[in-house]
Tab-separated table of C-alpha atoms in Angstrom:
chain	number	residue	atom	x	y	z
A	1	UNK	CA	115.284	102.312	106.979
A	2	UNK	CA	112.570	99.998	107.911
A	3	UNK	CA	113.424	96.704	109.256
A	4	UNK	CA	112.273	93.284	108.275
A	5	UNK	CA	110.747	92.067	111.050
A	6	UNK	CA	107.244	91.983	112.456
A	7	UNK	CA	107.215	95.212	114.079
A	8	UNK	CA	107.344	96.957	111.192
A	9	UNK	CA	104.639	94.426	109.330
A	10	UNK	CA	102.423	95.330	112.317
A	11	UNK	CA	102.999	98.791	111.469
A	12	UNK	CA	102.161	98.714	107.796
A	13	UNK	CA	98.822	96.469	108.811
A	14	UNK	CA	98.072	99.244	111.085
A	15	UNK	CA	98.733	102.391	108.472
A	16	UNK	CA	96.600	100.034	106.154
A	17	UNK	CA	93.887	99.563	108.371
A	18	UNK	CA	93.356	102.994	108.990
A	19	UNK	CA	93.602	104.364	105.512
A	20	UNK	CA	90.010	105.214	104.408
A	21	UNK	CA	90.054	104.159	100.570
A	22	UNK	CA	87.612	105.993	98.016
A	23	UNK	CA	86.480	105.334	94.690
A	24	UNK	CA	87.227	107.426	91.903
A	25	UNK	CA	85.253	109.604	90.573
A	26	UNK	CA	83.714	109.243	86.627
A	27	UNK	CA	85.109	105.785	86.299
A	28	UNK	CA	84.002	104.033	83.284
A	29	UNK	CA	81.770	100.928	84.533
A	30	UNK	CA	82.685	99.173	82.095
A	31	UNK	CA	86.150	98.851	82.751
A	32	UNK	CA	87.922	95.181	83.726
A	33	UNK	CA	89.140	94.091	87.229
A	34	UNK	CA	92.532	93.662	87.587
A	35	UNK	CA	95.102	93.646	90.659
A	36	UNK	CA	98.520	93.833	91.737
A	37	UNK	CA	100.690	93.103	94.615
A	38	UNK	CA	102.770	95.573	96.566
A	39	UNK	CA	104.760	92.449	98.214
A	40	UNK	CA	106.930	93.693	100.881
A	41	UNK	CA	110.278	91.548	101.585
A	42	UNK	CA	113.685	91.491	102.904
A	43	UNK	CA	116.431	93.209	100.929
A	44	UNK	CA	120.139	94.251	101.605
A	45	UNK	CA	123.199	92.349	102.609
A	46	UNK	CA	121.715	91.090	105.427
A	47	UNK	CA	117.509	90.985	104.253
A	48	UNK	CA	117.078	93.424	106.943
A	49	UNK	CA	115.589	96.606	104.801
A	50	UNK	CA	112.215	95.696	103.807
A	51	UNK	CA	111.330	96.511	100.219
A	52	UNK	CA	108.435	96.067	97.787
A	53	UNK	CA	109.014	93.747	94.531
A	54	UNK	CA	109.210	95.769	91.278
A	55	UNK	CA	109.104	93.615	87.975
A	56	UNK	CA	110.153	93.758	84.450
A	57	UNK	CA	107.833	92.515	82.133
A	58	UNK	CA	108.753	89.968	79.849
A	59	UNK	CA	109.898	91.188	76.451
A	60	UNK	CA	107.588	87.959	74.904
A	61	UNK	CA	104.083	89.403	76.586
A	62	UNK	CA	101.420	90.985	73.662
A	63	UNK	CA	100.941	93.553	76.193
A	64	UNK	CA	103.176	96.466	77.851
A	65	UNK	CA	106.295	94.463	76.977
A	66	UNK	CA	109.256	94.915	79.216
A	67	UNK	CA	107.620	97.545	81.035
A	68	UNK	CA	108.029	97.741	84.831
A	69	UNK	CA	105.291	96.536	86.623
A	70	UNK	CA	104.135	95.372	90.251
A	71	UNK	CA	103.324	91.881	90.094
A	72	UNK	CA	99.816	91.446	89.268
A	73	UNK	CA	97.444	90.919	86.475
A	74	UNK	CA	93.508	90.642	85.152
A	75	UNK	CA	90.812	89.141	87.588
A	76	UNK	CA	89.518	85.951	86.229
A	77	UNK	CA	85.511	85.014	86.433
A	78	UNK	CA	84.718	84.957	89.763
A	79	UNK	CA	87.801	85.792	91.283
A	80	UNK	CA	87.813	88.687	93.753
A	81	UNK	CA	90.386	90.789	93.872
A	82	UNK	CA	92.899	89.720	96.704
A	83	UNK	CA	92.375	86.183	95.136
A	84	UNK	CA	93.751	87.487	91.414
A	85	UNK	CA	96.772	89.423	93.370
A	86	UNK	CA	97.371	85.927	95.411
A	87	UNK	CA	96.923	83.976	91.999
A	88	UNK	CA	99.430	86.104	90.027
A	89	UNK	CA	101.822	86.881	92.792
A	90	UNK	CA	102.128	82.665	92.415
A	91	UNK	CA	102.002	82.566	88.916
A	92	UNK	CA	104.487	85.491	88.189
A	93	UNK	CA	107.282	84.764	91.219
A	94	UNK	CA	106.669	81.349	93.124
A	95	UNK	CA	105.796	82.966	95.842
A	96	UNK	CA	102.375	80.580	97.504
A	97	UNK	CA	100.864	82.598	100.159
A	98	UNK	CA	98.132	82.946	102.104
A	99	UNK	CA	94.693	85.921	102.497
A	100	UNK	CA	96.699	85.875	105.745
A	101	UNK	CA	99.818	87.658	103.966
A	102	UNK	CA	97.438	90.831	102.980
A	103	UNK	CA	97.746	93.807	104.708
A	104	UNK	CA	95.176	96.131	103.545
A	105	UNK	CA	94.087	97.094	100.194
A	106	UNK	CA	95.027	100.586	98.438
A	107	UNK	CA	92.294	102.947	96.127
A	108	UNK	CA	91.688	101.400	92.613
A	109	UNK	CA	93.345	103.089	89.867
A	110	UNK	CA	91.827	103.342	86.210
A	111	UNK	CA	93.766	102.891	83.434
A	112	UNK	CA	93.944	104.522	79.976
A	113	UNK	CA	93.983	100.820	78.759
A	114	UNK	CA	91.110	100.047	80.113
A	115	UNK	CA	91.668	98.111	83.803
A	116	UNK	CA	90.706	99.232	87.060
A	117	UNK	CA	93.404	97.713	89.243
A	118	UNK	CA	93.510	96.857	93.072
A	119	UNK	CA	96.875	97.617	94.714
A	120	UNK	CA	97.049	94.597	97.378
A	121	UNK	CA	99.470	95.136	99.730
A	122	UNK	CA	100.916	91.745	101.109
A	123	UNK	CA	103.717	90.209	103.545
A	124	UNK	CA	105.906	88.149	101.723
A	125	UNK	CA	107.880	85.748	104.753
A	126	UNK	CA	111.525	85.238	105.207
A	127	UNK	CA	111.309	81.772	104.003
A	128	UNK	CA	108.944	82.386	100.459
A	129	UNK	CA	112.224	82.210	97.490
A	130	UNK	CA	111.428	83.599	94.462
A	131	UNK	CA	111.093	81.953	91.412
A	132	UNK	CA	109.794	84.463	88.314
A	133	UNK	CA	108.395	82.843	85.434
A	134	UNK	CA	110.346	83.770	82.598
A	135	UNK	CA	107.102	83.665	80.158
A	136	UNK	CA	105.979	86.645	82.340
A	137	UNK	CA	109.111	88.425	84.069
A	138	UNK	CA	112.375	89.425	82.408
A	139	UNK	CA	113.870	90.495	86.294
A	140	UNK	CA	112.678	91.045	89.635
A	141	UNK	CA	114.185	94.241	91.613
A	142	UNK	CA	113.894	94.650	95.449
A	143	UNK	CA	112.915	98.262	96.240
A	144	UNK	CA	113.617	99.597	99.603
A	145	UNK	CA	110.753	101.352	101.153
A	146	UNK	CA	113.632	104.045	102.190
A	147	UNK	CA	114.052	105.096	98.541
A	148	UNK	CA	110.353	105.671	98.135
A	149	UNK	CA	110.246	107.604	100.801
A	150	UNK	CA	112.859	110.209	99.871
A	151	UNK	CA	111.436	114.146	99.098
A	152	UNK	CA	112.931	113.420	95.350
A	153	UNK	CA	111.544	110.184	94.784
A	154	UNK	CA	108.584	111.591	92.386
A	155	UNK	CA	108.194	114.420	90.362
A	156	UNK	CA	105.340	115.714	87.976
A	157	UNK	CA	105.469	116.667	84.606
A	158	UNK	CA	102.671	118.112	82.317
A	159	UNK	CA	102.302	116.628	78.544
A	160	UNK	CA	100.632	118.522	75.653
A	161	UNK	CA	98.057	115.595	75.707
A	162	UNK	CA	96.237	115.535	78.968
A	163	UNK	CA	95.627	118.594	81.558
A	164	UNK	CA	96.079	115.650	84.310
A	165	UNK	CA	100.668	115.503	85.860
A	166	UNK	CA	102.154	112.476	84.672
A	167	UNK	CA	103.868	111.114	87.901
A	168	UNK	CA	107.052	109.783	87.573
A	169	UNK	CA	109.216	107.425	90.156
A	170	UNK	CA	112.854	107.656	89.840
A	171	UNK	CA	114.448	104.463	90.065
A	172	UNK	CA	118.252	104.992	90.236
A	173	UNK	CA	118.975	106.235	86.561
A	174	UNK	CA	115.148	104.543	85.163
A	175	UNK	CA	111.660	106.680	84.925
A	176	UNK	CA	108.877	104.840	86.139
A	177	UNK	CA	105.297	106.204	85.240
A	178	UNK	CA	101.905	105.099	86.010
A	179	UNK	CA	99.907	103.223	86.799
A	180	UNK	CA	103.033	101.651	88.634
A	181	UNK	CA	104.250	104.881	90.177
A	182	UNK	CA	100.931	106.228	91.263
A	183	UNK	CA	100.517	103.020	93.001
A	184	UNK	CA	104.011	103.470	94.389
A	185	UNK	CA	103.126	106.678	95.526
A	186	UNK	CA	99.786	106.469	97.178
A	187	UNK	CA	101.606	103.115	99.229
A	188	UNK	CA	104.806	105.930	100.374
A	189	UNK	CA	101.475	108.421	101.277
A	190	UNK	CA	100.069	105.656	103.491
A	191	UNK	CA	103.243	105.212	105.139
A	192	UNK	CA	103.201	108.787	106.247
A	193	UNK	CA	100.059	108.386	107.338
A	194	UNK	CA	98.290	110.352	104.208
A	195	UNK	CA	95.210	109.179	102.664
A	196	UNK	CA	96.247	111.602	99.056
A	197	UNK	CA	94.770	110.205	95.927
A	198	UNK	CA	96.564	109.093	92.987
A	199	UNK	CA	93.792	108.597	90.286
A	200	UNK	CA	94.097	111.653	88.375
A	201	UNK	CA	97.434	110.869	88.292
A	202	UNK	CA	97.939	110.410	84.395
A	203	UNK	CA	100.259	108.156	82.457
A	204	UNK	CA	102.402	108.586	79.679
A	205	UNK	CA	101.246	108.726	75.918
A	206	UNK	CA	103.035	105.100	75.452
A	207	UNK	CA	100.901	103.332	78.347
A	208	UNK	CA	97.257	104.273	76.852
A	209	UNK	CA	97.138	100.928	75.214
């Protein structure tokens, strides 16, 4: 387990700091800016197990309804990246923080659908409460960083439609796919100190709208 606290915060800067990101390769340029936030909090009995905040999309959105999600959603004009995450992260869960909460910034990830998203990763403090915005999020779920870490937390499957492995997280008895789980995954890499890629990654047939 990792604890809360801010030696392990310093530790996740660091591994952040030091993970070289890269572009992919044959991106569309065409494709639109988004971001999301891997926002790292207390969890357990005691909020001592720091965890990242996994979402449930509301069942009401015209897009990837009640999907899980990070929180996180389209750039707006002018907005850079860590300002979108920083915008939705308030917008999504209450939660009004700071560029001072980011810890470093994960490869961008393209998306059958037609986003190129920034995976922010942020500090959330002891004293931010949550408070989702039903419009947006059906549930939020704590996810300790232990469980992501685990040699069975992913697997890879092939599908008749792409050559690229559809990576899945398991999430107790739920699937998660990508782009969520590749996001997921790259973020357990850094923590191992790994700089592996995740963009050929694929996603399932449902997500490629």
């Amino acid at each position: 387990m990792r604890p809360f606290n801010d030696a392990t915060r310093r530790n996740i800067a660091d591994l952040c700091a030091a993970f070289p990101r890269a572009a992919p390769a044959g991106v569309a340029t065409d494709l639109k800016r988004a971001a999301v936030v891997i926002a790292l909090t207390g969890a357990g009995q005691d909020m001592g197990e720091t965890a990242l905040l996994l979402t449930r999309r509301a069942a009401g959105l015209r897009a990837h309804r009640a999907q899980w999600a990070l929180p996180g959603g389209r750039c707006d004009a002018g907005e850079s990246q860590i300002q979108a995450a920083l915008r939705e992260l308030h917008e999504e869960l209450g939660l009004d923080l700071g560029p001072d909460a980011v810890l470093g910034l994960l490869d961008d990830y393209p998306t059958r659908s037609g986003y190129l998203i920034t995976p922010v990763v942020m500090w959330v403090g002891t004293g931010s409460a949550l408070a989702p915005n039903p419009a947006e999020v059906a549930s939020v779920h704590p996810v300790g960083l232990a469980s992501i870490e685990h040699a069975d937390a992913f697997d890879f499957v092939n599908i008749p439609e792409s050559t690229r492995r559809v990576i899945r997280f398991h999430f107790g008895e739920r699937l998660i796919h990508a782009p969520t789980a590749a996001m997921i995954y790259q973020f357990r890499e850094v923590l191992g100190g790994r700089a592996t890629r995740v963009a050929e990654l694929e996603q399932p047939v449902f997500a490629w709208k």
